[in-house]
Short mmCIF file of C-alpha atoms and ligand atoms in Angstrom, two decimals:
data_model
loop_
_atom_site.label_atom_id
_atom_site.label_comp_id
_atom_site.label_asym_id
_atom_site.label_seq_id
_atom_site.Cartn_x
_atom_site.Cartn_y
_atom_site.Cartn_z
CA MET A 51 -13.74 5.85 18.49
CA LYS A 52 -10.65 5.69 16.94
CA LYS A 53 -8.80 8.77 16.32
CA VAL A 54 -6.73 8.54 13.31
CA LYS A 55 -7.97 5.74 11.17
CA PHE A 56 -5.99 3.69 8.75
CA TYR A 57 -7.11 2.17 5.47
CA PHE A 58 -5.96 -0.01 3.02
CA PRO A 59 -5.80 0.52 -0.31
CA ASP A 60 -7.26 -2.46 -2.67
CA SER A 61 -5.30 -3.83 -5.57
CA HIS A 62 -6.40 -7.22 -5.44
CA ASP A 63 -4.09 -8.43 -2.43
CA PHE A 64 -5.37 -11.48 -0.83
CA VAL A 65 -3.47 -14.98 -0.42
CA ASP A 66 -4.55 -18.83 -1.34
CA PRO A 67 -5.16 -19.90 1.99
CA SER A 68 -4.95 -23.47 1.08
CA PHE A 69 -1.23 -22.86 -0.70
CA ASP A 70 0.64 -26.27 -0.36
CA PHE A 71 4.23 -24.66 0.96
CA GLU A 72 6.33 -28.23 0.15
CA LYS A 73 4.97 -28.76 -2.82
CA GLU A 74 4.42 -25.02 -3.89
CA THR A 75 1.17 -25.64 -5.23
CA ASN A 76 -2.42 -23.64 -5.34
CA ASN A 77 -5.32 -25.76 -4.63
CA GLU A 78 -6.23 -26.49 -8.30
CA HIS A 79 -9.84 -26.32 -7.02
CA ARG A 80 -9.07 -22.62 -5.75
CA VAL A 81 -11.20 -20.09 -7.53
CA ILE A 82 -9.07 -16.65 -7.72
CA GLN A 83 -10.76 -14.21 -5.02
CA ARG A 84 -13.71 -15.95 -4.09
CA ASP A 85 -11.71 -18.87 -2.02
CA ASP A 86 -8.81 -16.20 -1.26
CA LYS A 87 -8.22 -14.33 1.77
CA TYR A 88 -8.02 -10.79 2.40
CA ALA A 89 -5.41 -9.59 4.75
CA HIS A 90 -8.96 -9.17 7.20
CA GLU A 91 -10.25 -12.50 6.88
CA ILE A 92 -6.71 -13.64 7.56
CA PHE A 93 -5.98 -12.09 11.15
CA SER A 94 -7.68 -12.38 14.59
CA SER A 95 -7.25 -8.69 15.47
CA PRO A 96 -7.95 -5.71 13.20
CA VAL A 97 -4.79 -4.36 10.46
CA TYR A 98 -6.67 -1.40 9.05
CA ASP A 99 -10.32 0.17 9.96
CA GLY A 100 -11.24 0.71 6.51
CA ILE A 101 -10.92 -0.66 2.61
CA LEU A 102 -10.37 2.58 0.01
CA VAL A 103 -11.22 1.33 -3.42
CA SER A 104 -10.06 3.23 -6.57
CA LYS A 105 -12.34 3.78 -9.25
CA ALA A 106 -9.48 2.88 -11.95
CA ILE A 107 -8.72 -0.44 -10.24
CA VAL A 108 -12.00 -1.13 -10.52
CA GLU A 109 -12.60 -0.72 -14.00
CA GLY A 110 -9.29 -0.13 -15.94
CA LEU A 111 -8.47 3.12 -17.50
CA SER A 112 -8.37 4.66 -21.07
CA GLY A 113 -8.76 0.74 -22.76
CA VAL A 114 -6.40 -0.77 -20.15
CA LYS A 115 -7.39 -3.41 -18.31
CA GLY A 116 -8.24 -2.62 -14.41
CA ARG A 117 -7.14 -5.44 -12.23
CA TYR A 118 -10.35 -6.91 -11.68
CA SER A 119 -11.72 -9.64 -14.48
CA VAL A 120 -14.74 -8.74 -15.80
CA ALA A 121 -16.62 -11.60 -13.82
CA GLN A 122 -15.36 -9.85 -10.89
CA ARG A 123 -15.97 -6.13 -11.59
CA GLN A 124 -19.52 -7.40 -12.26
CA ARG A 125 -19.56 -9.09 -8.78
CA PHE A 126 -18.11 -5.89 -6.98
CA PHE A 127 -21.08 -4.19 -8.39
CA ARG A 128 -23.70 -6.79 -7.73
CA GLU A 129 -22.75 -7.64 -4.60
CA GLY A 130 -21.28 -4.07 -3.29
CA ILE A 131 -17.77 -3.79 -1.79
CA TYR A 132 -19.18 -5.52 1.73
CA ARG A 133 -20.12 -8.36 0.24
CA PHE A 134 -17.33 -8.62 -1.92
CA PHE A 135 -14.71 -8.33 0.09
CA ARG A 136 -16.10 -10.23 2.65
CA LEU A 137 -15.64 -7.07 5.06
CA PRO A 138 -17.72 -6.87 8.49
CA ARG A 139 -20.08 -3.84 8.44
CA SER A 140 -17.69 -2.72 11.37
CA TYR A 141 -15.09 -1.64 8.95
CA GLU A 142 -15.22 1.91 6.59
CA THR A 143 -15.16 2.39 2.92
CA ILE A 144 -13.86 4.79 1.10
CA GLY A 145 -13.89 5.28 -2.91
CA ASP A 146 -11.40 7.48 -4.52
CA CYS A 147 -10.60 7.88 -8.81
CA GLY A 148 -7.20 6.68 -8.53
CA ALA A 149 -5.49 9.79 -10.08
CA PHE A 150 -2.20 8.76 -10.31
CA SER A 151 -3.30 6.79 -13.28
CA TYR A 152 -4.01 9.86 -15.07
CA VAL A 153 -1.81 12.10 -14.00
CA LYS A 154 -0.06 12.75 -16.94
CA GLU A 155 -3.53 13.74 -19.12
CA GLU A 156 -4.70 17.10 -19.64
CA GLU A 157 -7.99 16.65 -17.76
CA PRO A 158 -9.23 13.40 -15.82
CA PRO A 159 -10.79 11.06 -18.27
CA TYR A 160 -14.28 10.57 -16.07
CA LYS A 161 -17.19 12.69 -15.68
CA VAL A 162 -18.71 13.76 -12.32
CA GLU A 163 -21.42 11.81 -12.51
CA ASP A 164 -19.63 8.86 -13.42
CA VAL A 165 -17.06 9.12 -10.39
CA ALA A 166 -20.29 9.54 -7.93
CA GLU A 167 -22.02 6.44 -9.24
CA PHE A 168 -19.29 4.48 -8.79
CA TYR A 169 -19.30 5.07 -5.41
CA THR A 170 -23.03 4.47 -5.35
CA ASN A 171 -22.86 1.29 -6.92
CA SER A 172 -19.84 0.54 -4.93
CA GLY A 173 -21.78 1.18 -1.60
CA VAL A 174 -18.61 2.70 0.08
CA THR A 175 -18.70 4.95 2.91
CA TYR A 176 -17.46 7.93 1.83
CA GLY A 177 -16.64 8.86 -1.63
CA ILE A 178 -13.67 11.30 -2.69
CA ALA A 179 -14.22 13.98 -5.32
CA MET A 180 -13.06 13.48 -8.56
CA ASP A 181 -8.95 15.15 -8.05
CA HIS A 182 -6.08 16.38 -10.37
CA ILE A 183 -2.76 15.95 -8.85
CA ILE A 184 -0.70 18.66 -8.95
CA PHE A 185 3.07 17.24 -8.90
CA ASP A 186 5.03 20.25 -7.81
CA TYR A 187 5.80 21.49 -4.75
CA GLU A 188 7.92 24.11 -3.43
CA SER A 189 7.78 25.69 0.24
CA ASP A 190 6.20 28.98 0.65
CA ASN A 191 10.33 30.62 2.19
CA VAL A 192 12.18 29.60 -0.71
CA LYS A 193 14.19 32.30 -1.84
CA ALA A 194 14.13 31.50 -5.82
CA PRO A 195 11.14 30.18 -6.45
CA LYS A 196 11.09 27.70 -8.87
CA ILE A 197 7.54 26.94 -9.85
CA VAL A 198 7.34 30.76 -11.61
CA GLY A 199 5.69 30.80 -15.26
CA GLU A 200 3.99 27.72 -17.44
CA ARG A 201 4.85 25.62 -14.46
CA LEU A 202 2.94 28.19 -12.04
CA GLU A 203 0.38 28.22 -14.65
CA GLU A 204 -0.10 24.59 -14.67
CA CYS A 205 -0.34 24.48 -10.91
CA LEU A 206 -3.02 27.40 -10.76
CA ARG A 207 -5.17 25.90 -13.58
CA ARG A 208 -5.13 22.75 -11.51
CA ALA A 209 -5.86 24.02 -9.07
CA GLU A 210 -8.92 25.50 -10.23
CA LEU A 211 -10.41 22.51 -12.45
CA ASN A 212 -10.01 20.59 -8.55
CA LEU A 213 -12.19 23.30 -7.17
CA GLU A 214 -14.74 23.01 -10.27
CA ASN A 215 -15.09 19.64 -10.12
CA ALA A 216 -15.10 19.60 -5.76
CA SER A 217 -18.54 22.38 -6.09
CA LYS A 218 -20.00 19.99 -8.92
CA PHE A 219 -19.61 16.69 -7.09
CA LEU A 220 -20.98 18.20 -3.82
CA HIS A 221 -23.97 19.28 -5.40
CA VAL A 222 -24.17 15.69 -6.85
CA SER A 223 -23.28 13.77 -3.84
CA LYS A 224 -26.22 15.53 -1.96
CA SER A 225 -28.84 12.56 -3.36
CA GLU A 226 -26.46 9.70 -3.62
CA PRO A 227 -26.55 7.51 -0.01
CA PHE A 228 -21.94 7.88 0.43
CA THR A 229 -20.60 11.15 2.45
CA PRO A 230 -18.41 13.19 0.17
CA TYR A 231 -14.72 14.25 0.55
CA GLY A 232 -13.01 17.06 -1.16
CA VAL A 233 -9.81 16.95 -2.22
CA ALA A 234 -7.25 20.23 -1.49
CA HIS A 235 -4.18 20.02 -3.72
CA GLY A 236 -1.65 22.80 -3.79
CA TRP A 237 1.97 23.63 -5.36
CA SER A 238 3.12 25.34 -1.89
CA PRO A 239 1.87 25.19 2.09
CA SER A 240 -0.02 28.36 1.34
CA SER A 241 -1.90 27.10 -2.02
CA PHE A 242 -2.85 23.70 0.42
CA ALA A 243 -3.99 26.21 2.47
CA ASP A 244 -6.40 28.42 -0.25
CA SER A 245 -7.34 24.94 -1.40
CA VAL A 246 -9.41 24.17 1.60
CA TYR A 247 -10.14 27.56 2.54
CA ASN A 248 -12.60 27.50 -0.84
CA LEU A 249 -13.83 23.67 -0.01
CA GLN A 250 -14.65 24.43 3.32
CA ALA A 251 -16.53 27.54 1.84
CA MET A 252 -18.59 25.21 -0.86
CA GLY A 253 -20.24 22.97 2.47
CA TYR A 254 -17.38 20.32 3.28
CA THR A 255 -16.41 19.55 6.37
CA ARG A 256 -14.17 16.28 5.43
CA ILE A 257 -11.09 17.13 3.23
CA ALA A 258 -8.64 14.55 1.53
CA LEU A 259 -5.28 16.13 1.53
CA GLY A 260 -3.29 14.66 -1.94
CA GLY A 261 -0.19 14.62 -4.13
CA MET A 262 1.87 14.50 -0.75
CA ILE A 263 3.46 10.72 -1.20
CA PRO A 264 6.52 12.57 -2.65
CA LEU A 265 7.13 15.03 -0.02
CA LYS A 266 8.96 14.91 2.80
CA THR A 267 7.46 14.67 6.31
CA LYS A 268 8.53 18.36 7.02
CA ASP A 269 6.84 19.44 4.04
CA ILE A 270 4.14 17.80 5.26
CA LEU A 271 4.12 19.39 9.05
CA GLU A 272 4.52 22.68 7.33
CA ILE A 273 1.34 21.98 5.05
CA LEU A 274 -0.65 21.66 8.13
CA GLU A 275 1.37 24.49 10.22
CA CYS A 276 -0.35 27.01 7.56
CA VAL A 277 -3.50 25.18 6.25
CA LYS A 278 -4.11 25.34 10.27
CA ASP A 279 -4.75 29.17 10.11
CA VAL A 280 -8.17 28.72 7.61
CA ARG A 281 -9.08 25.27 9.20
CA ASN A 282 -12.40 25.35 10.72
CA THR A 283 -12.60 23.41 13.64
CA LYS A 284 -14.96 21.08 12.51
CA THR A 285 -13.49 20.08 9.25
CA GLN A 286 -11.61 16.55 9.22
CA PHE A 287 -8.71 15.54 7.43
CA HIS A 288 -7.51 12.13 5.14
CA LEU A 289 -4.10 12.57 4.08
CA LEU A 290 -4.15 10.47 0.79
CA GLY A 291 -1.46 7.92 0.52
CA VAL A 292 0.79 8.87 3.55
CA ASN A 293 2.51 6.49 5.11
CA ARG A 294 4.17 8.23 8.90
CA LEU A 295 3.76 6.05 11.05
CA GLU A 296 5.14 7.71 14.23
CA TYR A 297 4.12 11.03 13.02
CA ILE A 298 0.46 9.77 13.84
CA ALA A 299 -0.29 11.55 16.58
CA GLU A 300 1.22 15.02 15.35
CA PHE A 301 -0.84 14.43 11.69
CA HIS A 302 -4.03 14.28 14.56
CA LYS A 303 -3.17 17.81 15.71
CA TYR A 304 -4.01 19.18 12.78
CA GLY A 305 -7.25 17.30 12.47
CA VAL A 306 -6.72 14.56 10.30
CA THR A 307 -8.48 11.76 11.25
CA SER A 308 -7.34 9.31 8.43
CA PHE A 309 -5.01 8.12 6.00
CA ASP A 310 -4.62 5.06 3.80
CA SER A 311 -1.06 3.57 2.32
CA THR A 312 0.22 0.51 0.79
CA SER A 313 3.57 1.28 1.88
CA PRO A 314 3.92 -2.07 4.76
CA LEU A 315 2.24 -4.37 1.79
CA MET A 316 4.78 -2.80 -0.71
CA GLN A 317 7.73 -3.15 0.97
CA GLY A 318 7.23 -6.43 1.71
CA LEU A 319 6.77 -7.33 -2.07
CA LYS A 320 9.43 -5.12 -3.17
CA ASP A 321 12.15 -3.79 -0.97
CA ASP A 322 15.06 -5.42 -1.51
CA LYS A 323 16.88 -4.55 1.85
CA PHE A 324 14.88 -4.04 4.61
CA ASN A 325 11.50 -5.61 3.75
CA TYR A 326 10.18 -7.90 6.63
CA HIS A 327 9.29 -5.11 9.25
CA LEU A 328 8.72 -5.82 13.51
CA PRO A 329 8.05 -2.69 15.61
CA ASN A 330 11.91 -2.02 16.40
CA HIS A 331 13.72 -3.33 14.02
CA LYS A 332 13.62 -4.17 10.20
CA TYR A 333 15.44 -7.15 8.10
CA THR A 334 16.07 -8.56 4.93
CA SER A 335 13.93 -11.16 3.23
CA ILE A 336 16.09 -14.37 1.81
CA ALA A 337 15.68 -14.20 -1.91
CA ILE A 338 15.44 -18.00 -3.41
CA PRO A 339 14.03 -16.62 -6.80
CA GLN A 340 12.31 -19.21 -9.04
CA VAL A 341 14.31 -20.40 -11.98
CA ASP A 342 11.42 -21.51 -13.96
CA ALA A 343 8.93 -18.70 -12.84
CA ASN A 344 11.24 -15.43 -11.79
CA ASN A 345 11.31 -12.80 -14.58
CA THR A 346 14.96 -12.19 -13.73
CA MET A 347 15.85 -15.90 -13.76
CA ARG A 348 14.07 -16.70 -17.08
CA LYS A 349 16.14 -14.11 -18.30
CA LEU A 350 19.83 -15.27 -17.51
CA VAL A 351 19.04 -18.76 -18.67
CA ALA A 352 17.51 -17.41 -22.21
CA SER A 353 20.35 -15.78 -22.53
CA GLY A 354 22.76 -18.01 -21.76
CA THR A 355 24.02 -16.40 -18.53
CA VAL A 356 23.30 -19.13 -16.83
CA ASN A 357 22.95 -22.79 -16.72
CA GLN A 358 19.42 -23.61 -16.29
CA ASP A 359 20.45 -27.14 -14.32
CA ASP A 360 22.97 -25.63 -12.56
CA ALA A 361 20.46 -22.76 -10.83
CA LEU A 362 17.76 -25.53 -10.65
CA LYS A 363 20.29 -26.94 -8.08
CA LEU A 364 21.25 -24.39 -6.30
CA GLU A 365 17.65 -23.55 -5.55
CA LYS A 366 16.77 -26.46 -4.74
CA LEU A 367 19.84 -26.45 -2.27
CA CYS A 368 19.06 -23.33 -0.73
CA LEU A 369 15.48 -24.28 0.05
CA ASP A 370 16.00 -27.29 1.58
CA LEU A 371 19.24 -26.25 3.48
CA VAL A 372 16.60 -23.23 5.05
CA ILE A 373 13.98 -25.35 6.08
CA LYS A 374 16.85 -27.76 7.45
CA TYR A 375 18.31 -24.77 9.40
CA ASP A 376 14.60 -23.43 10.85
CA LYS A 377 14.40 -27.21 12.41
CA GLY A 378 17.71 -26.78 13.54
CA LEU A 379 19.29 -29.86 11.38
CA ALA A 380 21.45 -27.82 9.31
CA SER A 381 24.05 -24.85 9.86
CA LYS A 382 24.09 -21.31 9.54
CA GLU A 383 27.35 -21.07 7.76
CA SER A 384 25.77 -23.61 4.77
CA VAL A 385 22.66 -21.56 4.76
CA LEU A 386 25.11 -18.08 3.93
CA HIS A 387 27.31 -20.22 2.23
CA SER A 388 24.47 -21.38 -0.65
CA LEU A 389 22.35 -18.31 -0.82
CA CYS A 390 25.70 -16.58 -1.90
CA GLU A 391 26.34 -18.82 -4.12
CA TYR A 392 22.80 -19.02 -5.73
CA GLU A 393 22.91 -15.07 -5.34
CA LYS A 394 26.27 -14.93 -7.74
CA LEU A 395 24.10 -15.91 -10.36
CA TYR A 396 21.25 -13.47 -10.06
CA LEU A 397 22.75 -10.65 -8.96
CA LYS A 398 25.29 -8.04 -9.51
CA ASP A 399 26.45 -6.97 -6.21
CA ALA A 400 26.22 -10.96 -4.63
CA HIS A 401 30.20 -9.94 -3.80
CA LEU A 402 29.28 -7.56 -1.41
CA LYS A 403 29.90 -8.62 2.53
CA SER A 404 26.73 -5.83 3.30
CA ARG A 405 24.33 -8.63 1.43
CA ARG A 406 25.55 -11.77 3.45
CA GLU A 407 25.52 -9.12 7.00
CA LEU A 408 22.21 -9.06 6.29
CA MET A 409 21.05 -12.63 6.16
CA ASP A 410 23.32 -13.73 8.59
CA LYS A 411 21.26 -11.00 10.88
CA VAL A 412 17.99 -12.13 10.37
CA LEU A 413 18.70 -15.84 10.12
CA THR A 414 20.48 -15.88 13.48
CA ASP A 415 17.58 -13.73 15.52
CA LYS A 416 14.92 -15.87 13.78
CA PRO A 417 12.41 -13.20 13.47
CA TRP A 418 10.03 -14.99 12.32
CA LYS A 419 9.42 -17.37 15.45
CA ASN A 420 9.00 -14.56 18.13
CA CYS A 421 6.44 -12.49 15.56
CA PRO A 422 3.06 -13.02 16.90
CA CYS A 423 1.00 -12.38 14.01
CA GLU A 424 -0.73 -15.69 12.76
CA ILE A 425 1.25 -16.11 9.22
CA CYS A 426 4.56 -16.31 10.92
CA GLN A 427 2.57 -18.65 13.42
CA GLU A 428 1.54 -20.75 10.65
CA ILE A 429 4.30 -20.38 7.95
CA GLY A 430 7.57 -19.98 9.94
CA ILE A 431 10.18 -19.52 8.24
CA HIS A 432 8.46 -19.57 4.65
CA VAL A 433 7.25 -15.46 5.51
CA ILE A 434 10.73 -13.95 4.85
CA LEU A 435 11.82 -16.50 1.75
CA LYS A 436 11.44 -13.53 -0.89
CA ARG A 437 9.59 -16.12 -3.38
CA ALA A 438 6.47 -15.67 -5.70
CA ALA A 439 3.65 -14.27 -4.62
CA ALA A 440 2.20 -16.84 -2.28
CA ARG A 441 5.60 -16.07 0.56
CA ASN A 442 5.87 -12.29 -0.71
CA ARG A 443 2.37 -11.28 0.31
CA ARG A 444 1.84 -12.91 2.86
CA ARG A 445 5.29 -11.25 4.60
CA GLY A 446 3.48 -7.74 3.20
CA PHE A 447 0.16 -8.89 5.27
CA HIS A 448 2.73 -9.33 8.02
CA ASN A 449 4.34 -5.65 7.49
CA LEU A 450 0.35 -4.53 7.93
CA PHE A 451 -0.20 -6.51 10.78
CA ASN A 452 2.83 -4.62 12.69
CA ALA A 453 2.10 -0.95 10.86
CA TYR A 454 -1.05 -1.35 12.89
CA ASN A 455 0.25 -1.99 15.60
CA THR A 456 2.67 0.55 15.43
CA ILE A 457 -0.38 2.89 14.65
CA ARG A 458 -2.50 1.94 17.62
CA LYS A 459 0.80 2.03 20.26
CA GLU A 460 1.18 6.22 18.89
CA LEU A 461 -2.10 6.54 19.06
CA GLU A 462 -2.32 6.03 22.38
CA LYS A 463 -0.29 8.69 22.91
CA ILE A 464 -2.81 11.02 22.05
CA PRO A 465 -4.92 12.01 25.18
CA ASP A 466 -8.60 12.27 25.16
ZN1 ZN B 1485 4.76 -11.78 11.89
#
């Protein structure tokens, strides 16, 4: 039994296994999602212990479409989460509302009964009570509290609403097949503790701690320390959206038995500087944006700032050179020179020496050659190219692989 489980929140993250990296084309007969592969289908060892799925992602919200097409959504409910994700039963699944998507609303846009029905229809192992995020936070020890007056009233209103809904949800879920989680929100360590106290009094033994994404590690530890005083020994905590891999063993001391995060994947896709992660070092990826598909490039060409033919030539040159470099057929200097020339077209700080140094570092170390993950083994240098989803998402998966191994190592430190 794993002491702390890592859930990966689904956001339709899969890759086309037949993508042709030379021709840069998807298989024309591919059916999206059905023929694609999730991270748990790509790696021979797990990269997460379970999947978290949000009602807002699957169904969309107040007229805004979710990530799923109508056909995918229908199949999701027909088949259930395990068959839809082709997920072995050894994985656990957890459902939530996706409270971030309606944080600005006065109240959650769902009824408690709808949420429970969503979990039952999805076939998840655990379902998290419908919550409303409290976005304010300050320590109990500040000399001049800022959360007062209307701000405090709003925090109190949301905390009250969360408890009311948690109570209803616990009642409704008694006749449903999933195991319920209450959600504790707060604007200070003591208000989190109050919330946990009340949820336990209702009968919850599993409690998710929410709204912690923007908090610093020291704040999270301060909350857990305060919550410790009211925690029943049986109560298990889930940290919603918290990614502090090096603190997992520490969190476990306070009763944390699971958490979820998209960070390893998202950093692979979005972080500009350090988006290729190894256990002991984070590297930059090498950007070679597609002139005809990258938004920045398209705008620059459309506005006449960049000449399309010049850009296309440089793009192709960069791509050819990095591949040749990987095979030992081009010098690092020639690759760096072309990459920096290309950067000048689309990056404001392209002249910075530090950019060149970061790229130099990754080209010198060639970390993709030493990473044991299936992605690096299969696609080699393509994993560090920042260039459309086929590569970027695979780099995110590679980060997941390394994040999970870091978690495993941290968990080994916990005595039995
Ligand atoms: Zn790798």
